[in-house]
Short mmCIF file of C-alpha atoms and ligand atoms in Angstrom, two decimals:
data_model
loop_
_atom_site.label_atom_id
_atom_site.label_comp_id
_atom_site.label_asym_id
_atom_site.label_seq_id
_atom_site.Cartn_x
_atom_site.Cartn_y
_atom_site.Cartn_z
CA UNK A 23 0.48 -45.32 -25.37
CA UNK A 24 -2.66 -46.20 -23.49
CA UNK A 25 -2.36 -47.25 -19.89
CA UNK A 26 -5.64 -49.11 -19.76
CA UNK A 27 -6.73 -52.40 -21.21
CA UNK A 28 -10.30 -53.22 -22.18
CA UNK A 29 -10.55 -55.84 -19.43
CA UNK A 30 -9.40 -53.83 -16.44
CA UNK A 31 -10.87 -50.39 -16.91
CA UNK A 32 -13.68 -49.32 -14.60
CA UNK A 33 -16.89 -47.57 -15.42
CA UNK A 34 -16.95 -44.48 -13.28
CA UNK A 35 -14.74 -41.86 -11.72
CA UNK A 36 -15.20 -40.80 -8.11
CA UNK A 37 -14.55 -37.13 -7.51
CA UNK A 38 -14.44 -35.98 -3.91
CA UNK A 39 -17.10 -33.33 -3.32
CA UNK A 40 -14.63 -30.78 -2.02
CA UNK A 41 -12.41 -31.20 -5.07
CA UNK A 42 -15.18 -30.50 -7.53
CA UNK A 43 -15.34 -26.84 -6.68
CA UNK A 44 -11.60 -26.48 -7.23
CA UNK A 45 -11.85 -27.12 -10.91
CA UNK A 46 -13.23 -24.81 -13.51
CA UNK A 47 -13.89 -26.71 -16.69
CA UNK A 48 -12.48 -25.32 -19.89
CA UNK A 49 -15.32 -23.80 -21.89
CA UNK A 50 -14.77 -26.00 -24.94
CA UNK A 51 -14.64 -29.16 -22.82
CA UNK A 52 -11.39 -30.23 -24.48
CA UNK A 53 -9.31 -30.07 -21.35
CA UNK A 54 -11.94 -31.81 -19.24
CA UNK A 55 -11.15 -35.19 -17.69
CA UNK A 56 -12.07 -38.45 -19.33
CA UNK A 57 -14.26 -41.24 -18.08
CA UNK A 58 -13.01 -44.66 -19.14
CA UNK A 59 -15.64 -47.16 -20.11
CA UNK A 60 -15.61 -50.96 -20.01
CA UNK A 61 -15.03 -51.27 -23.73
CA UNK A 62 -11.82 -49.28 -23.39
CA UNK A 63 -13.15 -46.14 -25.03
CA UNK A 64 -13.16 -42.83 -23.23
CA UNK A 65 -15.34 -39.74 -23.25
CA UNK A 66 -15.13 -36.31 -21.66
CA UNK A 67 -17.33 -35.17 -18.80
CA UNK A 68 -20.03 -32.69 -19.66
CA UNK A 69 -20.48 -29.65 -17.48
CA UNK A 70 -24.01 -30.61 -16.53
CA UNK A 71 -22.71 -33.85 -14.99
CA UNK A 72 -20.91 -31.76 -12.37
CA UNK A 73 -22.99 -28.62 -11.86
CA UNK A 74 -20.84 -27.44 -8.94
CA UNK A 75 -17.76 -27.51 -11.10
CA UNK A 76 -19.41 -25.27 -13.68
CA UNK A 77 -20.13 -22.58 -11.09
CA UNK A 78 -17.34 -21.91 -8.60
CA UNK A 79 -19.08 -18.64 -7.69
CA UNK A 80 -22.14 -20.12 -5.98
CA UNK A 81 -21.66 -18.36 -2.65
CA UNK A 82 -21.66 -14.55 -3.15
CA UNK A 83 -19.72 -14.05 0.10
CA UNK A 84 -16.76 -15.95 -1.33
CA UNK A 85 -16.64 -13.80 -4.42
CA UNK A 86 -15.30 -10.36 -5.21
CA UNK A 87 -16.13 -8.30 -8.29
CA UNK A 88 -14.38 -5.10 -9.29
CA UNK A 89 -13.91 -2.78 -12.21
CA UNK A 90 -10.21 -2.93 -13.04
CA UNK A 91 -9.68 -0.68 -16.07
CA UNK A 92 -11.09 0.91 -19.20
CA UNK A 93 -11.19 -1.34 -22.30
CA UNK A 94 -8.73 0.97 -24.05
CA UNK A 95 -6.17 0.80 -21.24
CA UNK A 96 -4.71 -2.41 -22.64
CA UNK A 97 -3.48 -3.06 -26.19
CA UNK A 98 -3.58 -6.52 -27.73
CA UNK A 99 -0.67 -8.59 -26.42
CA UNK A 100 -0.46 -6.65 -23.15
CA UNK A 101 -0.80 -7.92 -19.58
CA UNK A 102 -1.37 -6.05 -16.34
CA UNK A 103 -1.53 -6.98 -12.66
CA UNK A 104 -4.79 -5.70 -11.20
CA UNK A 105 -5.78 -5.49 -7.54
CA UNK A 106 -9.22 -6.72 -6.52
CA UNK A 107 -8.85 -5.68 -2.90
CA UNK A 108 -8.31 -9.15 -1.47
CA UNK A 109 -5.72 -10.30 -3.98
CA UNK A 110 -4.33 -9.66 -7.43
CA UNK A 111 -5.18 -11.09 -10.83
CA UNK A 112 -3.38 -10.95 -14.15
CA UNK A 113 -5.48 -9.25 -16.82
CA UNK A 114 -4.52 -10.15 -20.38
CA UNK A 115 -5.70 -8.82 -23.74
CA UNK A 116 -5.13 -10.91 -26.81
CA UNK A 117 -6.91 -10.86 -30.19
CA UNK A 118 -9.37 -8.30 -28.83
CA UNK A 119 -10.41 -10.54 -25.91
CA UNK A 120 -9.76 -10.10 -22.22
CA UNK A 121 -8.77 -12.97 -19.92
CA UNK A 122 -8.00 -13.01 -16.20
CA UNK A 123 -5.94 -15.63 -14.35
CA UNK A 124 -3.72 -15.88 -11.27
CA UNK A 125 -0.76 -13.50 -11.39
CA UNK A 126 1.83 -15.69 -9.66
CA UNK A 127 3.42 -18.80 -11.10
CA UNK A 128 2.37 -21.77 -8.90
CA UNK A 129 5.88 -23.22 -9.25
CA UNK A 130 8.06 -20.77 -7.26
CA UNK A 131 5.84 -17.68 -7.38
CA UNK A 132 7.32 -15.68 -10.29
CA UNK A 133 5.35 -12.59 -11.40
CA UNK A 134 3.77 -13.76 -14.65
CA UNK A 135 3.32 -10.18 -15.84
CA UNK A 136 7.05 -10.31 -16.62
CA UNK A 137 6.62 -13.49 -18.67
CA UNK A 138 6.07 -13.87 -22.40
CA UNK A 139 2.56 -13.81 -23.85
CA UNK A 140 2.11 -15.54 -27.19
CA UNK A 141 -0.69 -17.34 -29.03
CA UNK A 142 -2.96 -17.92 -26.06
CA UNK A 143 -0.20 -18.85 -23.61
CA UNK A 144 2.01 -17.19 -21.01
CA UNK A 145 5.49 -18.50 -20.36
CA UNK A 146 6.87 -17.95 -16.85
CA UNK A 147 9.92 -15.64 -16.75
CA UNK A 148 11.82 -17.79 -14.22
CA UNK A 149 11.82 -21.43 -15.34
CA UNK A 150 9.52 -21.47 -18.34
CA UNK A 151 6.30 -23.13 -17.13
CA UNK A 152 3.55 -22.44 -19.65
CA UNK A 153 -0.12 -21.64 -18.94
CA UNK A 154 -3.18 -21.41 -21.18
CA UNK A 155 -4.72 -17.93 -20.80
CA UNK A 156 -8.30 -19.12 -21.44
CA UNK A 157 -8.31 -21.99 -18.94
CA UNK A 158 -5.33 -21.27 -16.66
CA UNK A 159 -4.23 -24.88 -17.24
CA UNK A 160 -0.54 -25.68 -16.99
CA UNK A 161 0.64 -26.92 -20.39
CA UNK A 162 4.38 -27.17 -19.86
CA UNK A 163 6.50 -27.91 -16.80
CA UNK A 164 8.11 -27.32 -14.31
CA UNK A 165 5.39 -27.04 -11.71
CA UNK A 166 2.35 -29.18 -11.04
CA UNK A 167 -0.56 -26.83 -10.47
CA UNK A 168 -2.53 -24.64 -12.84
CA UNK A 169 -3.59 -21.01 -12.45
CA UNK A 170 -7.04 -20.06 -11.21
CA UNK A 171 -9.13 -18.54 -13.98
CA UNK A 172 -11.45 -15.61 -13.28
CA UNK A 173 -14.56 -14.32 -15.04
CA UNK A 174 -14.25 -11.16 -17.13
CA UNK A 175 -17.09 -8.96 -18.37
CA UNK A 176 -17.20 -5.64 -20.21
CA UNK A 177 -19.84 -3.09 -19.26
CA UNK A 178 -19.96 0.47 -20.54
CA UNK A 179 -16.38 0.22 -21.80
CA UNK A 180 -15.16 -0.91 -18.40
CA UNK A 181 -13.49 -4.24 -17.67
CA UNK A 182 -14.80 -6.13 -14.62
CA UNK A 183 -13.26 -9.19 -12.99
CA UNK A 184 -15.25 -11.56 -10.80
CA UNK A 185 -13.09 -13.88 -8.75
CA UNK A 186 -13.26 -16.37 -5.91
CA UNK A 187 -11.54 -14.85 -2.85
CA UNK A 188 -9.95 -18.17 -2.01
CA UNK A 189 -8.45 -18.50 -5.49
CA UNK A 190 -7.07 -14.96 -5.24
CA UNK A 191 -5.35 -15.96 -2.01
CA UNK A 192 -3.94 -19.32 -3.09
CA UNK A 193 -3.09 -18.30 -6.68
CA UNK A 194 -3.11 -21.95 -7.69
CA UNK A 195 -5.54 -24.62 -8.82
CA UNK A 196 -5.09 -28.36 -8.65
CA UNK A 197 -6.75 -30.04 -11.59
CA UNK A 198 -9.70 -32.30 -10.89
CA UNK A 199 -8.61 -35.89 -10.42
CA UNK A 200 -10.13 -39.33 -10.18
CA UNK A 201 -9.60 -41.77 -7.33
CA UNK A 202 -9.05 -45.49 -7.37
CA UNK A 203 -12.29 -47.46 -7.34
CA UNK A 204 -10.79 -50.93 -7.27
CA UNK A 205 -9.28 -50.92 -3.78
CA UNK A 206 -11.79 -53.58 -2.68
CA UNK A 207 -9.95 -56.09 -4.89
CA UNK A 208 -6.75 -55.11 -3.12
CA UNK A 209 -3.86 -57.41 -3.80
CA UNK A 210 -0.58 -56.16 -2.40
CA UNK A 211 1.55 -57.79 -5.05
CA UNK A 212 -0.33 -56.69 -8.13
CA UNK A 213 -1.12 -53.30 -9.62
CA UNK A 214 -2.48 -51.94 -12.85
CA UNK A 215 0.17 -49.21 -13.25
CA UNK A 216 3.62 -49.49 -11.69
CA UNK A 217 5.89 -46.46 -11.83
CA UNK A 218 9.51 -47.11 -10.92
CA UNK A 219 10.80 -43.78 -9.66
CA UNK A 220 9.08 -41.20 -7.49
CA UNK A 221 10.76 -38.08 -8.79
CA UNK A 222 9.00 -35.31 -10.69
CA UNK A 223 8.60 -37.47 -13.80
CA UNK A 224 6.96 -40.38 -11.97
CA UNK A 225 4.68 -38.08 -10.00
CA UNK A 226 3.53 -36.13 -13.06
CA UNK A 227 2.70 -39.41 -14.78
CA UNK A 228 0.60 -40.57 -11.80
CA UNK A 229 -1.19 -37.21 -11.54
CA UNK A 230 -1.85 -37.05 -15.27
CA UNK A 231 -3.43 -40.50 -15.19
CA UNK A 232 -5.75 -39.41 -12.37
CA UNK A 233 -6.51 -36.12 -14.18
CA UNK A 234 -7.47 -38.12 -17.25
CA UNK A 235 -9.90 -40.13 -15.14
CA UNK A 236 -7.83 -43.30 -14.67
CA UNK A 237 -9.41 -44.99 -11.67
CA UNK A 238 -7.45 -48.20 -11.18
CA UNK A 239 -4.49 -48.86 -8.90
CA UNK A 240 -1.29 -46.80 -9.32
CA UNK A 241 1.84 -47.72 -7.37
CA UNK A 242 5.04 -45.66 -7.42
CA UNK A 243 8.24 -46.96 -5.87
CA UNK A 244 11.41 -45.18 -4.89
CA UNK A 245 14.75 -45.99 -3.31
CA UNK A 246 14.35 -42.77 -1.33
CA UNK A 247 13.01 -42.62 2.22
CA UNK A 248 10.64 -39.81 1.30
CA UNK A 249 7.57 -38.98 -0.70
CA UNK A 250 8.39 -37.20 -4.00
CA UNK A 251 10.34 -34.02 -3.30
CA UNK A 252 11.72 -31.07 -5.22
CA UNK A 253 15.23 -32.31 -5.96
CA UNK A 254 16.51 -29.02 -7.49
CA UNK A 255 16.08 -27.37 -4.08
CA UNK A 256 18.84 -29.56 -2.66
CA UNK A 257 21.60 -27.36 -4.05
CA UNK A 258 19.81 -24.09 -3.25
CA UNK A 259 18.55 -24.73 0.24
CA UNK A 260 20.88 -27.43 1.41
CA UNK A 261 19.73 -27.86 4.99
CA UNK A 262 16.04 -28.27 4.11
CA UNK A 263 14.20 -31.13 5.77
CA UNK A 264 12.53 -33.49 3.30
CA UNK A 265 9.06 -32.40 4.56
CA UNK A 266 9.86 -28.80 3.62
CA UNK A 267 10.50 -29.66 -0.01
CA UNK A 268 7.86 -32.28 -0.79
CA UNK A 269 6.12 -31.83 -4.12
CA UNK A 270 2.77 -32.85 -2.62
CA UNK A 271 1.70 -33.36 1.00
CA UNK A 272 0.97 -36.82 2.39
CA UNK A 273 -2.81 -36.20 2.27
CA UNK A 274 -2.64 -35.62 -1.48
CA UNK A 275 -1.46 -39.18 -2.09
CA UNK A 276 -4.16 -40.51 0.23
CA UNK A 277 -6.90 -38.45 -1.39
CA UNK A 278 -6.09 -39.58 -4.91
CA UNK A 279 -5.03 -43.14 -4.08
CA UNK A 280 -1.52 -42.83 -5.41
CA UNK A 281 0.52 -45.36 -3.47
CA UNK A 282 4.19 -44.67 -2.87
CA UNK A 283 6.49 -47.48 -1.73
CA UNK A 284 9.58 -45.89 -0.20
CA UNK A 285 12.99 -47.51 0.28
CA UNK A 286 12.13 -50.09 -2.35
CA UNK A 287 14.83 -50.87 -4.88
CA UNK A 288 13.76 -52.58 -8.10
CA UNK A 289 16.54 -55.01 -8.96
CA UNK A 290 15.04 -56.53 -12.13
CA UNK A 291 12.02 -56.37 -14.39
CA UNK A 292 10.65 -59.54 -15.95
CA UNK A 293 8.96 -58.04 -18.99
CA UNK A 294 7.59 -61.36 -20.25
CA UNK A 295 5.70 -62.03 -17.02
CA UNK A 296 5.09 -58.32 -16.30
CA UNK A 297 6.71 -58.52 -12.89
CA UNK A 298 9.08 -56.18 -11.05
CA UNK A 299 11.48 -57.90 -8.69
CA UNK A 300 12.68 -55.89 -5.70
CA UNK A 301 16.05 -56.19 -4.01
CA UNK A 302 14.49 -57.79 -0.91
CA UNK A 303 12.85 -60.49 -3.06
CA UNK A 304 9.36 -58.94 -3.10
CA UNK A 305 7.63 -59.26 -6.49
CA UNK A 306 4.95 -57.06 -7.96
CA UNK A 307 2.93 -57.82 -11.06
CA UNK A 308 1.85 -54.93 -13.22
CA UNK A 309 -0.27 -54.31 -16.26
CA UNK A 310 1.59 -51.19 -17.44
CA UNK A 311 5.06 -50.10 -16.36
CA UNK A 312 6.75 -46.70 -16.48
CA UNK A 313 10.46 -46.51 -15.75
CA UNK A 314 11.20 -43.00 -14.45
CA UNK A 315 14.44 -43.64 -12.61
CA UNK A 316 16.13 -40.33 -13.44
CA UNK A 317 19.86 -39.98 -13.63
CA UNK A 318 22.88 -40.66 -11.47
CA UNK A 319 25.64 -38.17 -10.66
CA UNK A 320 28.81 -38.45 -12.70
CA UNK A 321 31.31 -39.71 -10.16
CA UNK A 322 34.98 -38.77 -10.13
CA UNK A 323 37.21 -41.30 -11.83
CA UNK A 324 40.52 -39.99 -10.49
CA UNK A 325 42.71 -41.47 -7.81
CA UNK A 326 41.61 -40.49 -4.33
CA UNK A 327 37.88 -40.42 -5.11
CA UNK A 328 37.32 -43.08 -2.47
CA UNK A 329 38.83 -41.11 0.42
CA UNK A 330 36.57 -39.96 3.23
CA UNK A 331 34.45 -36.83 2.93
CA UNK A 332 33.94 -36.91 -0.85
CA UNK A 333 30.21 -36.61 -1.62
CA UNK A 334 27.71 -36.38 -4.43
CA UNK A 335 24.46 -34.57 -3.69
CA UNK A 336 21.35 -36.41 -4.71
CA UNK A 337 19.12 -36.77 -1.64
CA UNK A 338 18.20 -34.50 1.30
CA UNK A 339 20.44 -36.65 3.49
CA UNK A 340 23.41 -35.99 1.16
CA UNK A 341 22.80 -32.24 1.15
CA UNK A 342 22.24 -32.01 4.93
CA UNK A 343 25.42 -34.00 5.58
CA UNK A 344 27.53 -31.76 3.32
CA UNK A 345 26.32 -28.61 5.12
CA UNK A 346 27.07 -30.15 8.50
CA UNK A 347 30.56 -31.33 7.55
CA UNK A 348 31.45 -28.18 5.57
CA UNK A 349 30.67 -25.72 8.33
CA UNK A 350 33.89 -23.85 9.23
CA UNK A 351 35.96 -26.19 7.02
CA UNK A 352 37.75 -25.81 3.69
CA UNK A 353 35.47 -27.01 0.90
CA UNK A 354 36.48 -28.02 -2.62
CA UNK A 355 33.73 -28.28 -5.24
CA UNK A 356 34.51 -30.13 -8.45
CA UNK A 357 32.59 -28.59 -11.35
CA UNK A 358 31.78 -24.89 -11.66
CA UNK A 359 28.54 -25.08 -13.58
CA UNK A 360 25.06 -24.44 -12.18
CA UNK A 361 24.99 -26.94 -9.31
CA UNK A 362 28.60 -26.35 -8.27
CA UNK A 363 27.98 -22.59 -8.23
CA UNK A 364 24.76 -22.96 -6.26
CA UNK A 365 26.43 -25.13 -3.64
CA UNK A 366 29.36 -22.69 -3.47
CA UNK A 367 26.96 -19.78 -2.95
CA UNK A 368 25.16 -21.67 -0.19
CA UNK A 369 28.34 -22.70 1.62
CA UNK A 370 30.20 -19.40 1.19
CA UNK A 371 28.95 -18.00 4.48
CA UNK A 372 29.21 -21.25 6.40
CA UNK A 373 32.50 -22.79 5.34
CA UNK A 374 35.93 -21.44 6.21
CA UNK A 375 36.78 -21.34 2.50
CA UNK A 376 35.21 -22.54 -0.75
CA UNK A 377 37.25 -23.40 -3.86
CA UNK A 378 35.78 -24.39 -7.20
CA UNK A 379 37.70 -26.60 -9.61
CA UNK A 380 36.70 -26.49 -13.26
CA UNK A 381 38.06 -28.08 -16.45
CA UNK A 382 37.25 -25.03 -18.57
CA UNK A 383 39.11 -21.74 -18.28
CA UNK A 384 36.03 -19.92 -16.98
CA UNK A 385 32.74 -21.10 -15.47
CA UNK A 386 29.62 -21.46 -17.66
CA UNK A 387 31.76 -21.22 -20.82
CA UNK A 388 29.71 -23.86 -22.60
CA UNK A 389 26.39 -22.15 -21.80
CA UNK A 390 27.12 -18.42 -21.85
CA UNK A 391 30.54 -18.01 -23.47
CA UNK A 392 33.83 -16.67 -22.22
CA UNK A 393 32.81 -13.05 -21.56
CA UNK A 394 30.03 -13.96 -19.17
CA UNK A 395 32.28 -16.59 -17.56
CA UNK A 396 34.96 -13.98 -16.85
CA UNK A 397 32.38 -11.61 -15.39
CA UNK A 398 31.10 -14.38 -13.10
CA UNK A 399 34.65 -15.03 -11.86
CA UNK A 400 34.86 -11.45 -10.64
CA UNK A 401 31.70 -11.72 -8.52
C1 FAD B 6 21.33 -31.12 -6.36
C2 FAD B 6 20.52 -31.04 -7.62
C3 FAD B 6 20.08 -29.79 -8.08
C4 FAD B 6 19.36 -29.68 -9.26
N1 FAD B 6 18.93 -28.45 -9.68
C5 FAD B 6 18.21 -28.34 -10.82
C6 FAD B 6 17.73 -27.07 -11.28
O1 FAD B 6 17.97 -26.04 -10.66
N2 FAD B 6 16.98 -27.04 -12.40
C7 FAD B 6 16.69 -28.18 -13.09
O2 FAD B 6 15.99 -28.10 -14.11
N3 FAD B 6 17.12 -29.39 -12.70
C8 FAD B 6 17.88 -29.50 -11.59
N4 FAD B 6 18.32 -30.74 -11.18
C9 FAD B 6 17.97 -31.90 -11.99
C10 FAD B 6 16.57 -32.40 -11.62
O3 FAD B 6 16.51 -32.64 -10.24
C11 FAD B 6 16.29 -33.66 -12.41
O4 FAD B 6 16.28 -33.34 -13.78
C12 FAD B 6 14.95 -34.23 -12.01
O5 FAD B 6 14.97 -34.57 -10.64
C13 FAD B 6 14.65 -35.45 -12.85
O6 FAD B 6 13.44 -35.99 -12.39
P1 FAD B 6 13.12 -37.52 -12.59
O7 FAD B 6 11.79 -37.77 -11.97
O8 FAD B 6 13.33 -37.89 -14.00
O9 FAD B 6 14.25 -38.31 -11.78
P2 FAD B 6 14.75 -38.21 -10.29
O10 FAD B 6 14.33 -36.97 -9.61
O11 FAD B 6 16.21 -38.51 -10.35
O12 FAD B 6 14.01 -39.42 -9.58
C14 FAD B 6 14.34 -40.75 -9.88
C15 FAD B 6 13.55 -41.65 -8.97
O13 FAD B 6 13.80 -43.00 -9.36
C16 FAD B 6 14.07 -43.76 -8.20
N5 FAD B 6 14.84 -44.93 -8.61
C17 FAD B 6 15.97 -44.97 -9.36
N6 FAD B 6 16.35 -46.24 -9.56
C18 FAD B 6 15.45 -47.02 -8.91
C19 FAD B 6 15.30 -48.42 -8.72
N7 FAD B 6 16.15 -49.29 -9.27
N8 FAD B 6 14.27 -48.86 -7.96
C20 FAD B 6 13.37 -48.00 -7.41
N9 FAD B 6 13.46 -46.67 -7.57
C21 FAD B 6 14.48 -46.19 -8.31
C22 FAD B 6 14.79 -42.80 -7.28
O14 FAD B 6 14.80 -43.28 -5.95
C23 FAD B 6 13.94 -41.56 -7.50
O15 FAD B 6 12.77 -41.63 -6.73
C24 FAD B 6 19.06 -30.86 -10.00
C25 FAD B 6 19.50 -32.12 -9.55
C26 FAD B 6 20.22 -32.21 -8.37
C27 FAD B 6 20.68 -33.56 -7.89
S1 FES B 7 8.54 -19.92 -11.00
FE1 FES B 7 7.48 -20.22 -12.84
S2 FES B 7 8.39 -21.94 -13.73
FE2 FES B 7 9.43 -21.67 -11.86
#
C-alpha cells in the first residue's frame, strides 16, 4: 500500500551532498529513488539531475584500476575474488558479461565467492542475503546495506576493474535516501508515518521509505531503551553492550530524520481517529501506521516458572544479566534448538555446568533429523 496521501506529500527530496557520491545509480534507472509530487504521483530521478551520483570516480587519486584476468579465465556462471592492491573485488561472469562488486557480505562479512550465483543475483552463503550483480543492490534480507559496484572494461582480451579505493575498503554501500522536509511544521503529537516497533522490520520500513524518496515525518517507537539493534546477536555474544550491536549509529537517524522514541509503550491504537495511545497517556496522531512489534518468547507454563533466576532473553539487559548470574553457577537451559544451543555454547566456558533440557529425543530433530541430532549430542 502507499504511505503517502495526495494532500501531504512534498515536492522535492533533499539529498545531503556527501551522500550523493555514495550511490551509484542503476544503469536502467529502475532502482533509482522516487520523487513524490503534490498530486501523489511519483517519478524516478534521472542521472543528469545528480551528476555527482553518476560519476563516483571524479577524483583520480581516489580510484584504482587494474587488469585482473584474461577474458577466458572465467566461464559463465563463475565468480572469482580479485585483488586490486588496496582491496578485493568479486568478479562475476554471467551470460557472457562481466560484473564486479564488493566481495564481502555487508551483513556479517561472509565471502560471497562461496555463495550461489543465479539469474543475475548472488545469495550469501551464511544467512542468505541476496544482491543484484549489475547494481550491487541488496534485494533480500538479512542485512541493510548494498554492495559497492565497480566498473569493468575489456581491452585486448584482458578484464580491467576500476574501483573507488574507499568502496574497496568499506565493502558496503548505503543506498541514497531522502530527508524530511517538513520539520518546520513540527508538531510533537502528530506524524505522517508511525511505526510501532524499532526492530529490524520497523527500521527496514523506515529506510525503504527514505530510499524511495519519502520526505515527510517518520516516527518509530519502541519499548526498548535503545536504538534499533541486532537482536540475533544477543544469544551469540551475550555480554555485548547495546552500542556494540546497533543496526545503525545515532548519526544515521539524525541524518535521515528518522525519529526513534525509546521506552514508549503503545497501549492502544484508535484506528478510527488514527491515534496511538501510549501507556503514559501520550497520544500521537498518524496518517499511516505500521505495526512491527515482533514476537514474544514462549514462557514456561509449568509449576515453578515464577521462582527467582528464571529468565527469557529478549533484550541486551536480559542477556547481560544471564551471563553475570550464570558465571561459575549451574545453568539449565530449556529448549535445545538454535537459541538454546547458542546460549549453551556461550556459557560453557563461564558457567560451572550447563545442562540442556529438550522435549525431543535429540536436539534439532525437527530441522535436521535424528542422525544429525545424535551427532550434535556427541560434540
Ligand atoms: C536471543 C535471540 C536470538 C535470535 N537469533 C536469531 C538468529 O540467529 N537468526 C534469526 O534469523 N533470527 C534470530 N532471532 C529472531 C530475530 O531476532 C527476530 O526474528 C527479529 O528480531 C524480528 O524482528 P522484528 O523487527 O519483527 O521484531 P523485534 O526485533 O522483536 O522488534 C519488535 C519491536 O517492537 C517493539 N514493541 C513491541 N510491542 C510494542 C508496543 N506495544 N509499543 C511499542 N513498541 C513495541 C519492541 O520494543 C521492539 O522494538 C533471535 C531472537 C532472539 C530473541
Ligand atoms: S553474512 Fe551474508 S547474510 Fe549474513
